[in-house]
Amino acid sequence: LVVTGTYPYEYYFDYQGLVRFITISPNLILNGINYQYTVGNPNYNWLSNLIDDARNLNIPWVIVSMHENCIATEGNPSCTIGTDLMNLLIAKRVDLVLQGHKHSYQRTKQLTCAVSGSYQSSCVSDDGSDGIYPKGAGTVFLINGMGGVNFHVVDPSDPENGYFIKWQADTFGFSKYTISSSSISVEFIGTSGGTFTDSFTIS
């Protein structure tokens, strides 16, 4: 396994020709470097080129991970990662975006666009209610900050709530990922607290 970039802040690796994992650090200052992803800047271009390169190499899946968010169903909407980055991830049809920061679990519908602070139903290509998303039809965002810190309050009245199909903040746990050439399957494994479960597949 070859890791390329600046670990652990901005790097990528390919796993068995099945998936390209890219980790970035939007809105964070690390070792004196302010990581921002705005149209045309070096960080943005690096990410955009890596996504294109994965597609050109016929790597089936692209997963991008980061700490902060753009949309969430917790009130006080603020796109801290920046709308340029959010729009890039969706425009490039990144298959799955993994995020933390919020101490809750939130899974979006499959999105072709998103507007911070409001819900646009036209942005949804598949609502994911059956736990199955079609590959290439949009981007799924998964926030899982249920690793053991006190829960945040999930707010179903949040204006961005319409982008989400599943959410909870009462069960600690982690997400298990199973990847093949034809699918990404994700299962939330509860460890303590409540009894929440969730699973979905992109295929």
Coordinates of N, CA and C in Angstrom, one line a residue:
L1 N 0.8 -1.2 0.0 CA 0.0 0.0 0.0 C 0.9 1.2 0.0
V2 N 0.7 2.1 -1.0 CA 1.6 3.3 -1.1 C 0.7 4.5 -0.8
V3 N 1.1 5.3 0.2 CA 0.4 6.5 0.6 C 1.2 7.7 0.0
T4 N 0.4 8.5 -0.8 CA 1.0 9.6 -1.5 C 0.4 10.9 -0.9
G5 N 1.3 11.9 -0.6 CA 0.8 13.2 -0.1 C 1.4 13.5 1.2
T6 N 0.7 14.3 2.0 CA 1.2 14.7 3.3 C 0.3 14.1 4.3
Y7 N 0.8 12.9 4.8 CA 0.0 12.1 5.8 C 0.2 12.8 7.2
P8 N -0.9 13.0 8.0 CA -2.3 12.6 7.7 C -3.2 13.7 7.2
Y9 N -2.6 14.8 6.7 CA -3.4 15.9 6.4 C -4.1 15.9 5.0
E10 N -3.3 15.5 4.0 CA -3.8 15.6 2.7 C -3.0 14.5 1.9
Y11 N -3.7 13.4 1.7 CA -3.0 12.2 1.1 C -4.0 11.3 0.4
Y12 N -3.5 10.3 -0.3 CA -4.4 9.3 -0.9 C -3.7 8.0 -1.1
F13 N -4.5 6.9 -1.2 CA -3.9 5.6 -1.6 C -5.0 4.8 -2.3
D14 N -4.6 3.9 -3.1 CA -5.4 3.0 -3.9 C -5.4 1.6 -3.2
Y15 N -6.5 1.0 -3.1 CA -6.6 -0.3 -2.5 C -7.0 -1.4 -3.5
Q16 N -6.1 -2.2 -3.8 CA -6.3 -3.4 -4.7 C -7.1 -3.1 -6.0
G17 N -6.9 -1.9 -6.5 CA -7.5 -1.5 -7.7 C -9.0 -1.3 -7.6
L18 N -9.5 -1.4 -6.4 CA -11.0 -1.3 -6.2 C -11.4 0.1 -5.8
V19 N -10.6 0.8 -5.1 CA -11.1 2.1 -4.5 C -9.9 3.0 -4.3
R20 N -10.1 4.3 -4.5 CA -9.2 5.4 -4.2 C -9.7 6.1 -3.0
F21 N -9.0 6.1 -1.9 CA -9.3 6.8 -0.7 C -8.5 8.1 -0.7
I22 N -9.1 9.2 -0.5 CA -8.5 10.5 -0.5 C -8.9 11.2 0.8
T23 N -7.9 11.6 1.6 CA -8.2 12.4 2.8 C -7.7 13.8 2.7
I24 N -8.6 14.7 3.1 CA -8.3 16.2 3.0 C -8.6 16.8 4.3
S25 N -8.2 18.1 4.5 CA -8.4 18.8 5.7 C -8.9 20.2 5.6
P26 N -10.1 20.4 4.9 CA -10.6 21.7 4.7 C -10.9 22.4 6.0
N27 N -10.6 23.7 6.0 CA -10.9 24.6 7.1 C -10.1 24.3 8.3
L28 N -9.0 23.6 8.2 CA -8.1 23.3 9.3 C -6.7 23.9 9.1
I29 N -6.1 24.4 10.1 CA -4.7 24.9 10.1 C -3.8 23.9 10.8
L30 N -3.0 23.2 10.0 CA -2.2 22.1 10.5 C -0.7 22.4 10.2
N31 N 0.1 22.4 11.2 CA 1.6 22.7 11.0 C 1.7 24.0 10.3
G32 N 0.9 25.0 10.6 CA 1.0 26.3 10.0 C 0.4 26.4 8.6
I33 N -0.1 25.3 8.1 CA -0.7 25.4 6.7 C -2.2 25.5 6.8
N34 N -2.8 26.4 6.2 CA -4.3 26.6 6.2 C -4.8 25.9 4.9
Y35 N -5.5 24.8 5.2 CA -6.0 23.9 4.1 C -7.4 24.5 3.6
Q36 N -7.4 25.0 2.5 CA -8.7 25.6 1.9 C -8.8 25.0 0.4
Y37 N -10.0 24.7 0.0 CA -10.2 24.1 -1.3 C -11.2 25.1 -2.1
T38 N -10.6 26.1 -2.7 CA -11.4 27.0 -3.5 C -11.0 26.9 -4.9
V39 N -11.9 27.2 -5.8 CA -11.7 27.0 -7.2 C -10.4 27.5 -7.7
G40 N -9.6 26.6 -8.3 CA -8.3 27.1 -8.9 C -7.1 27.1 -8.0
N41 N -7.3 26.9 -6.6 CA -6.1 26.9 -5.8 C -5.4 25.6 -5.8
P42 N -4.2 25.4 -5.3 CA -3.5 24.2 -5.4 C -4.2 23.0 -4.7
N43 N -4.8 23.2 -3.6 CA -5.4 22.1 -2.9 C -6.6 21.6 -3.7
Y44 N -7.4 22.5 -4.2 CA -8.6 22.2 -5.1 C -8.1 21.4 -6.3
N45 N -7.1 21.9 -7.0 CA -6.7 21.3 -8.2 C -6.1 19.9 -7.9
W46 N -5.4 19.8 -6.8 CA -4.8 18.4 -6.4 C -6.0 17.4 -6.3
L47 N -7.0 17.8 -5.6 CA -8.1 16.9 -5.3 C -8.9 16.6 -6.6
S48 N -9.1 17.6 -7.4 CA -9.9 17.4 -8.7 C -9.1 16.5 -9.6
N49 N -7.8 16.7 -9.7 CA -7.0 15.8 -10.6 C -6.9 14.4 -10.1
L50 N -6.9 14.2 -8.8 CA -6.9 12.8 -8.2 C -8.2 12.1 -8.5
I51 N -9.3 12.8 -8.4 CA -10.6 12.1 -8.7 C -10.6 11.8 -10.2
D52 N -10.2 12.7 -11.1 CA -10.1 12.4 -12.5 C -9.2 11.2 -12.8
D53 N -8.1 11.2 -12.2 CA -7.1 10.2 -12.4 C -7.6 8.8 -12.0
A54 N -8.3 8.7 -10.9 CA -8.9 7.5 -10.5 C -9.9 7.0 -11.6
R55 N -10.7 7.9 -12.1 CA -11.7 7.5 -13.1 C -10.9 7.0 -14.4
N56 N -9.9 7.8 -14.8 CA -9.1 7.4 -16.0 C -8.4 6.0 -15.8
L57 N -8.1 5.7 -14.6 CA -7.5 4.4 -14.3 C -8.5 3.3 -14.1
N58 N -9.8 3.6 -14.3 CA -10.9 2.7 -14.2 C -11.0 2.1 -12.8
I59 N -10.6 2.8 -11.8 CA -10.8 2.4 -10.4 C -12.3 2.6 -10.1
P60 N -13.0 1.5 -9.7 CA -14.4 1.6 -9.6 C -15.0 2.7 -8.6
W61 N -14.3 2.9 -7.5 CA -14.9 3.7 -6.5 C -13.9 4.8 -6.0
V62 N -14.5 6.0 -5.7 CA -13.7 7.1 -5.1 C -14.4 7.5 -3.8
I63 N -13.6 7.5 -2.7 CA -14.1 7.8 -1.4 C -13.2 9.0 -0.8
V64 N -13.9 10.1 -0.4 CA -13.1 11.2 0.1 C -13.5 11.4 1.6
S65 N -12.5 11.6 2.4 CA -12.8 11.8 3.9 C -12.2 13.1 4.3
M66 N -12.9 13.6 5.4 CA -12.5 14.9 6.0 C -13.1 15.0 7.3
H67 N -12.7 16.1 8.1 CA -13.3 16.2 9.4 C -14.6 17.0 9.4
E68 N -14.6 18.2 8.7 CA -15.7 19.1 8.9 C -16.8 18.9 7.8
N69 N -17.8 19.7 7.8 CA -19.0 19.4 7.0 C -19.5 20.7 6.2
C70 N -20.4 20.5 5.3 CA -21.1 21.6 4.7 C -22.6 21.6 5.1
I71 N -23.2 20.4 5.0 CA -24.6 20.3 5.4 C -24.7 19.3 6.6
A72 N -25.7 19.6 7.5 CA -25.9 18.7 8.6 C -27.3 19.0 9.2
T73 N -27.9 18.1 9.9 CA -29.2 18.4 10.5 C -29.1 18.6 12.0
E74 N -28.3 19.7 12.3 CA -28.1 20.0 13.7 C -28.3 21.5 14.0
G75 N -29.0 22.2 13.2 CA -29.1 23.6 13.4 C -27.9 24.4 13.1
N76 N -28.0 25.8 13.1 CA -26.9 26.7 12.8 C -26.1 26.3 11.6
P77 N -26.8 26.2 10.4 CA -26.1 25.7 9.2 C -24.9 26.6 8.9
S78 N -23.8 26.0 8.6 CA -22.6 26.7 8.2 C -21.7 25.7 7.4
C79 N -21.4 26.1 6.1 CA -20.6 25.3 5.2 C -19.2 25.5 5.5
T80 N -18.6 25.0 6.6 CA -17.2 25.3 7.0 C -16.2 24.7 6.0
I81 N -16.6 23.7 5.2 CA -15.6 23.2 4.2 C -15.6 24.0 3.0
G82 N -16.6 24.9 2.8 CA -16.6 25.8 1.6 C -17.5 25.2 0.5
T83 N -18.3 26.1 -0.1 CA -19.2 25.6 -1.2 C -18.4 25.1 -2.4
D84 N -17.2 25.7 -2.7 CA -16.5 25.3 -3.8 C -16.1 23.8 -3.7
L85 N -15.7 23.4 -2.5 CA -15.4 22.0 -2.3 C -16.6 21.1 -2.4
M86 N -17.7 21.5 -1.7 CA -18.9 20.7 -1.8 C -19.4 20.5 -3.2
N87 N -19.3 21.6 -4.0 CA -19.8 21.5 -5.4 C -18.9 20.6 -6.2
L88 N -17.6 20.6 -5.9 CA -16.6 19.8 -6.6 C -16.9 18.3 -6.4
L89 N -17.1 18.0 -5.1 CA -17.3 16.6 -4.7 C -18.5 16.0 -5.4
I90 N -19.6 16.8 -5.5 CA -20.8 16.4 -6.1 C -20.7 16.4 -7.7
A91 N -20.1 17.4 -8.2 CA -19.9 17.5 -9.7 C -19.1 16.4 -10.2
K92 N -18.1 15.9 -9.4 CA -17.2 14.8 -9.9 C -17.8 13.5 -9.5
R93 N -19.1 13.5 -8.9 CA -19.8 12.2 -8.6 C -18.9 11.3 -7.7
V94 N -18.2 12.0 -6.7 CA -17.5 11.1 -5.7 C -18.6 10.2 -5.1
D95 N -18.3 8.9 -5.0 CA -19.3 8.0 -4.6 C -19.7 8.1 -3.1
L96 N -18.7 8.4 -2.3 CA -19.0 8.4 -0.8 C -18.1 9.4 -0.2
V97 N -18.7 10.3 0.6 CA -17.9 11.3 1.4 C -18.1 11.0 2.9
L98 N -16.9 10.8 3.6 CA -17.0 10.5 5.0 C -16.6 11.7 5.8
Q99 N -17.4 12.0 6.8 CA -17.1 13.2 7.6 C -17.3 12.9 9.1
G100 N -16.8 13.8 9.9 CA -17.0 13.7 11.4 C -17.5 15.0 11.9
H101 N -16.8 15.6 12.9 CA -17.1 16.9 13.5 C -18.4 16.9 14.3
K102 N -19.5 16.5 13.7 CA -20.8 16.4 14.4 C -20.8 15.1 15.2
H103 N -21.2 15.2 16.5 CA -21.2 14.0 17.4 C -22.6 13.3 17.2
S104 N -22.8 12.8 16.0 CA -24.0 12.1 15.7 C -23.8 11.3 14.5
Y105 N -24.8 10.6 14.0 CA -24.8 9.8 12.8 C -25.8 10.4 11.8
Q106 N -25.3 10.7 10.6 CA -26.2 11.3 9.6 C -25.9 10.8 8.2
R107 N -26.9 10.2 7.6 CA -26.7 9.7 6.2 C -27.6 10.5 5.2
T108 N -27.0 11.0 4.2 CA -27.7 11.8 3.2 C -28.4 10.9 2.2
K109 N -29.3 11.5 1.5 CA -29.8 10.9 0.3 C -28.7 11.1 -0.8
Q110 N -28.9 10.5 -1.9 CA -27.9 10.7 -3.0 C -28.1 12.0 -3.7
L111 N -27.1 12.8 -3.7 CA -27.2 14.2 -4.1 C -26.5 14.6 -5.4
T112 N -27.2 15.4 -6.2 CA -26.6 16.0 -7.4 C -26.3 17.5 -7.2
C113 N -26.7 18.0 -6.1 CA -26.3 19.4 -5.7 C -26.8 19.5 -4.2
A114 N -26.4 20.6 -3.6 CA -26.8 20.9 -2.2 C -26.6 22.4 -2.0
V115 N -27.5 23.0 -1.3 CA -27.5 24.4 -0.9 C -27.4 24.5 0.6
S116 N -26.3 25.0 1.1 CA -26.2 25.2 2.6 C -27.3 26.1 3.1
G117 N -28.0 25.7 4.1 CA -29.0 26.5 4.7 C -30.4 26.4 4.2
S118 N -30.5 25.5 3.2 CA -31.9 25.3 2.7 C -31.9 24.0 2.0
Y119 N -33.1 23.4 1.8 CA -33.3 22.1 1.1 C -33.9 22.3 -0.2
Q120 N -33.2 21.7 -1.2 CA -33.7 21.8 -2.6 C -34.0 20.3 -3.0
S121 N -35.3 20.0 -3.2 CA -35.6 18.6 -3.5 C -35.1 18.2 -4.9
S122 N -34.9 19.1 -5.8 CA -34.4 18.8 -7.1 C -32.9 18.3 -7.0
C123 N -32.3 18.5 -5.9 CA -30.9 18.0 -5.7 C -30.8 16.5 -5.4
V124 N -31.9 15.8 -5.2 CA -31.9 14.4 -4.8 C -32.2 13.5 -6.0
S125 N -31.2 12.6 -6.2 CA -31.4 11.7 -7.3 C -32.0 10.4 -6.8
D126 N -31.7 10.0 -5.6 CA -32.3 8.8 -4.9 C -32.3 9.0 -3.5
D127 N -33.5 8.7 -2.8 CA -33.6 9.1 -1.4 C -33.0 8.1 -0.5
G128 N -32.6 6.9 -1.0 CA -31.9 6.0 -0.1 C -32.8 5.3 0.9
S129 N -34.1 5.5 0.8 CA -35.0 4.9 1.8 C -34.9 3.4 1.9
D130 N -34.6 2.8 0.7 CA -34.5 1.3 0.7 C -33.1 0.8 0.9
G131 N -32.2 1.7 1.3 CA -30.8 1.4 1.6 C -30.0 1.0 0.4
I132 N -30.4 1.3 -0.8 CA -29.7 1.1 -2.0 C -29.6 2.3 -2.9
Y133 N -28.4 2.7 -3.3 CA -28.2 3.8 -4.2 C -27.5 3.3 -5.5
P134 N -27.9 3.8 -6.6 CA -27.3 3.4 -7.9 C -25.9 4.2 -8.1
K135 N -24.9 3.4 -8.5 CA -23.6 4.0 -8.7 C -23.7 5.1 -9.7
G136 N -23.0 6.2 -9.5 CA -22.8 7.3 -10.5 C -24.0 8.2 -10.6
A137 N -25.0 8.0 -9.8 CA -26.2 8.9 -9.9 C -26.1 10.1 -9.0
G138 N -25.1 10.2 -8.1 CA -24.9 11.3 -7.2 C -23.9 10.9 -6.1
T139 N -23.8 11.8 -5.1 CA -22.9 11.6 -4.0 C -23.6 11.4 -2.7
V140 N -23.2 10.4 -1.9 CA -23.7 10.1 -0.6 C -22.7 10.7 0.4
F141 N -23.2 11.4 1.4 CA -22.4 12.0 2.5 C -22.8 11.2 3.8
L142 N -21.8 10.8 4.5 CA -22.0 10.0 5.8 C -21.2 10.7 6.9
I143 N -21.9 11.2 7.8 CA -21.3 11.8 9.1 C -21.4 10.7 10.1
N144 N -20.3 10.3 10.7 CA -20.3 9.4 11.8 C -19.3 9.9 12.9
G145 N -19.9 10.6 13.9 CA -19.1 11.1 15.0 C -19.5 10.4 16.3
M146 N -19.8 9.1 16.2 CA -20.4 8.4 17.4 C -19.3 7.6 18.1
G147 N -18.1 8.1 18.1 CA -17.0 7.3 18.6 C -16.8 7.3 20.1
G148 N -17.6 8.1 20.9 CA -17.5 8.1 22.3 C -17.6 9.4 23.0
V149 N -17.6 10.5 22.3 CA -17.8 11.8 22.9 C -19.2 12.1 23.1
N150 N -19.6 13.0 24.0 CA -21.0 13.3 24.3 C -21.7 13.7 23.0
F151 N -23.0 13.2 22.9 CA -23.8 13.4 21.7 C -24.1 14.9 21.5
H152 N -24.2 15.3 20.2 CA -24.8 16.5 19.8 C -26.3 16.3 19.7
V153 N -27.1 17.4 19.6 CA -28.5 17.3 19.4 C -28.9 17.3 17.9
V154 N -29.5 16.3 17.4 CA -30.0 16.3 16.0 C -31.3 17.0 15.9
D155 N -31.4 17.9 15.0 CA -32.6 18.7 14.9 C -33.4 18.4 13.6
P156 N -34.5 17.7 13.6 CA -35.2 17.4 12.4 C -35.8 18.6 11.7
S157 N -35.9 19.7 12.5 CA -36.5 20.9 11.9 C -35.4 21.8 11.2
D158 N -34.2 21.3 11.3 CA -33.1 22.1 10.6 C -33.5 22.2 9.1
P159 N -33.2 23.3 8.5 CA -33.6 23.5 7.1 C -32.9 22.6 6.1
E160 N -31.7 22.0 6.6 CA -31.0 21.0 5.7 C -31.4 19.6 5.9
N161 N -32.4 19.4 6.8 CA -32.8 18.0 7.2 C -33.3 17.2 6.0
G162 N -33.9 17.9 5.0 CA -34.4 17.2 3.8 C -33.4 16.5 3.0
Y163 N -32.1 16.8 3.2 CA -31.1 16.1 2.5 C -30.7 14.8 3.1
F164 N -31.3 14.5 4.3 CA -30.9 13.3 5.0 C -32.0 12.3 5.1
I165 N -31.6 11.0 5.1 CA -32.6 10.0 5.2 C -32.5 9.2 6.5
K166 N -31.3 9.2 7.2 CA -31.2 8.6 8.5 C -30.3 9.5 9.4
W167 N -30.7 9.5 10.7 CA -29.9 10.3 11.6 C -30.2 9.7 13.0
Q168 N -29.2 9.9 13.9 CA -29.4 9.5 15.3 C -28.3 10.1 16.2
A169 N -28.6 10.2 17.4 CA -27.5 10.7 18.4 C -27.8 10.0 19.8
D170 N -27.9 8.7 19.7 CA -28.1 8.0 21.0 C -27.4 6.7 21.1
T171 N -26.7 6.3 20.0 CA -26.0 5.0 20.0 C -24.6 5.2 19.6
F172 N -23.6 4.9 20.5 CA -22.2 4.9 20.1 C -21.9 3.8 19.1
G173 N -21.0 4.0 18.2 CA -20.6 2.9 17.3 C -19.7 3.4 16.2
F174 N -19.5 2.5 15.2 CA -18.6 2.8 14.1 C -19.2 2.2 12.8
S175 N -18.7 2.6 11.7 CA -19.2 2.1 10.4 C -18.2 1.1 9.8
K176 N -18.7 0.0 9.4 CA -18.0 -1.1 8.7 C -18.2 -1.0 7.2
Y177 N -17.1 -1.0 6.4 CA -17.2 -0.9 5.0 C -16.7 -2.2 4.3
T178 N -17.5 -2.6 3.4 CA -17.2 -3.8 2.6 C -17.2 -3.4 1.1
I179 N -16.1 -3.5 0.4 CA -16.0 -3.0 -1.0 C -15.6 -4.1 -1.9
S180 N -16.3 -4.1 -3.0 CA -16.0 -5.0 -4.1 C -16.0 -4.2 -5.4
S181 N -15.8 -4.9 -6.5 CA -15.8 -4.1 -7.8 C -17.2 -3.6 -8.2
S182 N -18.2 -4.2 -7.6 CA -19.6 -3.9 -7.9 C -20.3 -3.1 -6.9
S183 N -19.8 -3.0 -5.6 CA -20.6 -2.3 -4.6 C -19.7 -1.8 -3.4
I184 N -20.2 -0.8 -2.8 CA -19.8 -0.4 -1.4 C -20.9 -0.6 -0.5
S185 N -20.7 -1.5 0.5 CA -21.7 -1.7 1.5 C -21.2 -1.2 2.9
V186 N -22.1 -0.5 3.6 CA -21.8 0.2 4.8 C -22.8 -0.2 5.9
E187 N -22.3 -0.6 7.0 CA -23.1 -1.0 8.2 C -22.7 -0.3 9.4
F188 N -23.6 0.3 10.1 CA -23.3 1.0 11.4 C -23.4 -0.1 12.5
I189 N -22.3 -0.3 13.2 CA -22.2 -1.3 14.3 C -22.3 -0.5 15.6
G190 N -23.4 -0.7 16.3 CA -23.6 -0.1 17.6 C -22.7 -0.8 18.6
T191 N -22.2 0.0 19.6 CA -21.3 -0.6 20.6 C -21.9 -0.4 22.0
S192 N -22.6 0.7 22.2 CA -23.2 1.0 23.5 C -24.3 2.1 23.4
G193 N -25.1 2.3 24.4 CA -26.1 3.3 24.4 C -27.4 2.7 23.9
G194 N -27.9 3.3 22.8 CA -29.2 2.9 22.2 C -29.1 1.6 21.3
T195 N -30.1 1.5 20.5 CA -30.2 0.3 19.6 C -30.3 0.6 18.1
F196 N -29.8 1.8 17.8 CA -29.9 2.3 16.4 C -29.1 1.4 15.5
T197 N -29.6 1.1 14.3 CA -28.9 0.3 13.3 C -29.1 1.0 12.0
D198 N -28.2 0.9 11.0 CA -28.3 1.4 9.7 C -27.4 0.6 8.8
S199 N -27.8 0.4 7.5 CA -26.9 -0.1 6.5 C -27.4 0.4 5.2
F200 N -26.4 0.5 4.2 CA -26.8 0.9 2.9 C -25.7 0.4 1.9
T201 N -26.1 0.4 0.7 CA -25.2 -0.1 -0.4 C -25.3 0.8 -1.6
I202 N -24.1 1.1 -2.2 CA -24.0 1.8 -3.4 C -23.6 0.8 -4.5
S203 N -24.4 0.5 -5.5 CA -24.1 -0.6 -6.4 C -24.5 -0.3 -7.8

